[in-house]
CSV table of C-alpha atoms in Angstrom, one decimal:
chain,number,residue,atom,x,y,z
A,1,UNK,CA,-191.6,-184.1,-21.6
A,2,UNK,CA,-189.2,-184.3,-18.5
A,3,UNK,CA,-187.9,-181.4,-16.6
A,4,UNK,CA,-188.6,-178.3,-14.5
A,5,UNK,CA,-192.1,-176.7,-14.9
A,6,UNK,CA,-190.8,-173.2,-15.5
A,7,UNK,CA,-191.7,-170.7,-18.3
A,8,UNK,CA,-188.4,-171.1,-20.1
A,9,UNK,CA,-188.9,-174.9,-20.5
A,10,UNK,CA,-192.0,-174.3,-22.6
A,11,UNK,CA,-194.2,-177.1,-21.2
A,12,UNK,CA,-197.2,-174.8,-21.6
A,13,UNK,CA,-196.5,-174.8,-25.4
A,14,UNK,CA,-196.7,-178.5,-25.4
A,15,UNK,CA,-200.0,-178.6,-23.5
A,16,UNK,CA,-201.5,-176.1,-26.0
A,17,UNK,CA,-200.1,-178.2,-28.8
A,18,UNK,CA,-201.8,-181.3,-27.4
A,19,UNK,CA,-205.1,-179.3,-27.1
A,20,UNK,CA,-204.7,-178.4,-30.8
A,21,UNK,CA,-204.1,-182.0,-31.8
A,22,UNK,CA,-207.1,-183.1,-29.8
A,23,UNK,CA,-209.3,-180.5,-31.6
A,24,UNK,CA,-208.1,-182.2,-34.9
A,25,UNK,CA,-209.3,-185.5,-33.5
A,26,UNK,CA,-205.8,-186.8,-33.0
A,27,UNK,CA,-205.7,-188.3,-29.5
A,28,UNK,CA,-204.1,-191.7,-30.0
A,29,UNK,CA,-201.4,-190.9,-27.4
A,30,UNK,CA,-200.7,-189.9,-23.8
A,31,UNK,CA,-198.6,-187.0,-23.0
A,32,UNK,CA,-196.5,-187.6,-19.8
A,33,UNK,CA,-194.9,-184.6,-18.2
A,34,UNK,CA,-192.6,-185.1,-15.3
A,35,UNK,CA,-191.2,-182.5,-12.9
A,36,UNK,CA,-192.2,-179.8,-10.5
A,37,UNK,CA,-192.0,-176.0,-10.6
A,38,UNK,CA,-193.7,-172.7,-10.6
A,39,UNK,CA,-196.0,-173.5,-13.6
A,40,UNK,CA,-197.5,-176.6,-12.0
A,41,UNK,CA,-200.8,-175.0,-11.0
A,42,UNK,CA,-201.1,-173.1,-14.3
A,43,UNK,CA,-200.5,-176.3,-16.2
A,44,UNK,CA,-203.2,-178.1,-14.2
A,45,UNK,CA,-205.7,-175.4,-14.9
A,46,UNK,CA,-204.8,-175.5,-18.7
A,47,UNK,CA,-205.2,-179.3,-18.8
A,48,UNK,CA,-208.6,-179.0,-17.0
A,49,UNK,CA,-209.8,-176.0,-19.1
A,50,UNK,CA,-208.9,-177.8,-22.4
A,51,UNK,CA,-210.4,-181.1,-21.1
A,52,UNK,CA,-207.0,-182.9,-21.6
A,53,UNK,CA,-207.2,-185.1,-18.4
A,54,UNK,CA,-207.4,-188.2,-20.7
A,55,UNK,CA,-204.3,-187.4,-22.7
A,56,UNK,CA,-202.0,-185.3,-20.4
A,57,UNK,CA,-200.5,-186.7,-17.2
A,58,UNK,CA,-198.5,-184.5,-14.8
A,59,UNK,CA,-196.4,-187.0,-12.8
A,60,UNK,CA,-194.5,-184.6,-10.7
A,61,UNK,CA,-191.0,-185.6,-9.7
A,62,UNK,CA,-190.4,-189.3,-10.1
A,63,UNK,CA,-187.9,-191.5,-8.4
A,64,UNK,CA,-185.2,-192.9,-10.7
A,65,UNK,CA,-186.7,-196.3,-11.0
A,66,UNK,CA,-190.2,-194.9,-11.7
A,67,UNK,CA,-188.8,-192.6,-14.3
A,68,UNK,CA,-186.8,-195.4,-16.0
A,69,UNK,CA,-190.0,-197.6,-16.1
A,70,UNK,CA,-191.9,-194.6,-17.7
A,71,UNK,CA,-189.3,-193.9,-20.3
A,72,UNK,CA,-189.2,-197.5,-21.5
A,73,UNK,CA,-192.7,-197.0,-22.9
A,74,UNK,CA,-192.1,-193.5,-24.5
A,75,UNK,CA,-191.9,-193.2,-28.2
A,76,UNK,CA,-191.4,-189.4,-28.5
A,77,UNK,CA,-189.5,-187.0,-26.3
A,78,UNK,CA,-190.6,-183.4,-26.6
A,79,UNK,CA,-188.2,-180.7,-25.4
A,80,UNK,CA,-190.2,-177.5,-26.1
A,81,UNK,CA,-187.8,-175.0,-24.4
A,82,UNK,CA,-188.1,-171.4,-25.2
A,83,UNK,CA,-184.4,-170.9,-24.7
A,84,UNK,CA,-182.0,-173.4,-23.3
A,85,UNK,CA,-178.2,-173.9,-23.8
A,86,UNK,CA,-178.4,-177.7,-24.5
A,87,UNK,CA,-180.9,-180.2,-23.0
A,88,UNK,CA,-179.2,-183.4,-22.0
A,89,UNK,CA,-182.5,-185.1,-22.1
A,90,UNK,CA,-182.2,-185.0,-25.9
A,91,UNK,CA,-178.9,-187.0,-25.9
A,92,UNK,CA,-180.6,-189.5,-23.5
A,93,UNK,CA,-183.6,-189.9,-25.8
A,94,UNK,CA,-181.4,-190.4,-28.9
A,95,UNK,CA,-179.5,-193.1,-26.9
A,96,UNK,CA,-182.8,-194.8,-26.1
A,97,UNK,CA,-183.9,-194.7,-29.7
A,98,UNK,CA,-186.8,-192.4,-29.2
A,99,UNK,CA,-188.1,-189.8,-31.7
A,100,UNK,CA,-187.3,-186.3,-30.6
A,101,UNK,CA,-189.2,-183.0,-31.2
A,102,UNK,CA,-187.2,-180.0,-30.0
A,103,UNK,CA,-187.4,-176.2,-30.1
A,104,UNK,CA,-184.9,-174.4,-32.3
A,105,UNK,CA,-183.8,-172.4,-29.3
A,106,UNK,CA,-182.4,-175.6,-27.6
A,107,UNK,CA,-178.7,-176.1,-28.2
A,108,UNK,CA,-179.3,-179.8,-28.7
A,109,UNK,CA,-181.5,-179.1,-31.8
A,110,UNK,CA,-178.5,-179.6,-34.0
A,111,UNK,CA,-178.4,-183.3,-32.9
A,112,UNK,CA,-181.9,-183.8,-34.4
A,113,UNK,CA,-181.0,-182.0,-37.5
A,114,UNK,CA,-178.0,-184.3,-37.9
A,115,UNK,CA,-179.7,-187.5,-36.9
A,116,UNK,CA,-183.0,-187.1,-38.7
A,117,UNK,CA,-184.6,-188.7,-35.7
A,118,UNK,CA,-187.4,-186.2,-35.2
A,119,UNK,CA,-188.1,-182.6,-35.9
A,120,UNK,CA,-187.2,-179.0,-34.9
A,121,UNK,CA,-190.0,-176.5,-34.4
A,122,UNK,CA,-189.8,-172.7,-34.0
A,123,UNK,CA,-189.5,-171.7,-30.4
A,124,UNK,CA,-192.7,-170.4,-29.0
A,125,UNK,CA,-194.9,-171.5,-31.9
A,126,UNK,CA,-197.7,-173.9,-30.7
A,127,UNK,CA,-198.8,-174.3,-34.3
A,128,UNK,CA,-195.4,-175.3,-35.5
A,129,UNK,CA,-195.0,-177.8,-32.5
A,130,UNK,CA,-198.4,-179.3,-33.4
A,131,UNK,CA,-197.4,-179.5,-37.0
A,132,UNK,CA,-194.1,-181.3,-36.2
A,133,UNK,CA,-195.7,-183.8,-33.8
A,134,UNK,CA,-198.6,-184.7,-36.1
A,135,UNK,CA,-196.6,-187.0,-38.6
A,136,UNK,CA,-195.2,-189.0,-35.7
A,137,UNK,CA,-198.6,-189.5,-34.2
A,138,UNK,CA,-200.4,-190.2,-37.4
A,139,UNK,CA,-197.9,-192.4,-39.2
A,140,UNK,CA,-196.2,-195.4,-37.6
A,141,UNK,CA,-193.8,-195.4,-40.5
A,142,UNK,CA,-192.6,-191.8,-39.7
A,143,UNK,CA,-192.3,-192.7,-36.1
A,144,UNK,CA,-190.3,-196.0,-36.7
A,145,UNK,CA,-188.0,-194.2,-39.2
A,146,UNK,CA,-187.2,-191.5,-36.7
A,147,UNK,CA,-186.5,-194.0,-34.0
A,148,UNK,CA,-184.3,-196.0,-36.2
A,149,UNK,CA,-182.4,-193.0,-37.3
A,150,UNK,CA,-181.6,-192.1,-33.6
A,151,UNK,CA,-180.5,-195.6,-32.9
A,152,UNK,CA,-178.1,-195.4,-35.8
A,153,UNK,CA,-176.9,-191.8,-34.9
A,154,UNK,CA,-176.4,-192.7,-31.1
A,155,UNK,CA,-172.9,-194.0,-31.8
A,156,UNK,CA,-171.9,-190.4,-33.0
A,157,UNK,CA,-172.7,-189.0,-29.6
A,158,UNK,CA,-171.4,-191.7,-27.4
A,159,UNK,CA,-169.0,-191.1,-24.5
A,160,UNK,CA,-166.2,-192.8,-26.3
A,161,UNK,CA,-166.6,-190.6,-29.4
A,162,UNK,CA,-167.0,-187.4,-27.4
A,163,UNK,CA,-163.8,-188.3,-25.4
A,164,UNK,CA,-161.8,-189.0,-28.6
A,165,UNK,CA,-163.0,-185.7,-30.1
A,166,UNK,CA,-162.1,-183.7,-26.9
A,167,UNK,CA,-158.6,-185.4,-27.1
A,168,UNK,CA,-158.2,-184.3,-30.7
A,169,UNK,CA,-159.1,-180.7,-29.8
A,170,UNK,CA,-156.9,-180.5,-26.7
A,171,UNK,CA,-153.8,-182.4,-28.0
A,172,UNK,CA,-152.6,-179.4,-30.3
A,173,UNK,CA,-153.2,-177.0,-27.3
A,174,UNK,CA,-151.1,-179.2,-25.0
A,175,UNK,CA,-148.3,-179.5,-27.7
A,176,UNK,CA,-148.3,-175.7,-28.1
A,177,UNK,CA,-148.0,-175.2,-24.4
A,178,UNK,CA,-145.2,-177.7,-24.1
A,179,UNK,CA,-143.4,-176.1,-27.1
A,180,UNK,CA,-143.7,-179.1,-29.5
């Protein structure tokens, strides 16, 4: 989970979902959280209180090369935002072929619905986030299918496709302005 450690980013929901998974004896993963922000100390306390030091790592802000090395080994991106207009990290994860779990209050959730490369959970619901993460942590087949789906879908959100679509949208406007 990359990004700002602020309440609207929902990282605390992810930590709570990880605690719930651990209580269900699902701990075959490491949750990497990058970034800084006002919730850093609260997240440290939550991780300590729930005894998650073995499965949750708060990295802070990473230099670009460190971040790139980290994401090379990531299977699932989680974007648990409580309310965000888009979330470019979702596009980036699809491009890398990672499974993606996002909140339904993240504008980019439509990409996951279309790609089939992950799951969308109800914003603010730790239980639903936990439920949506579980299949990808417990079934290598589910994880592999989601990753493959995103690799296939990535062409649909490439820069070239986006530029062509923008051109299609703007061309009629230009023609109306020019009186054609």
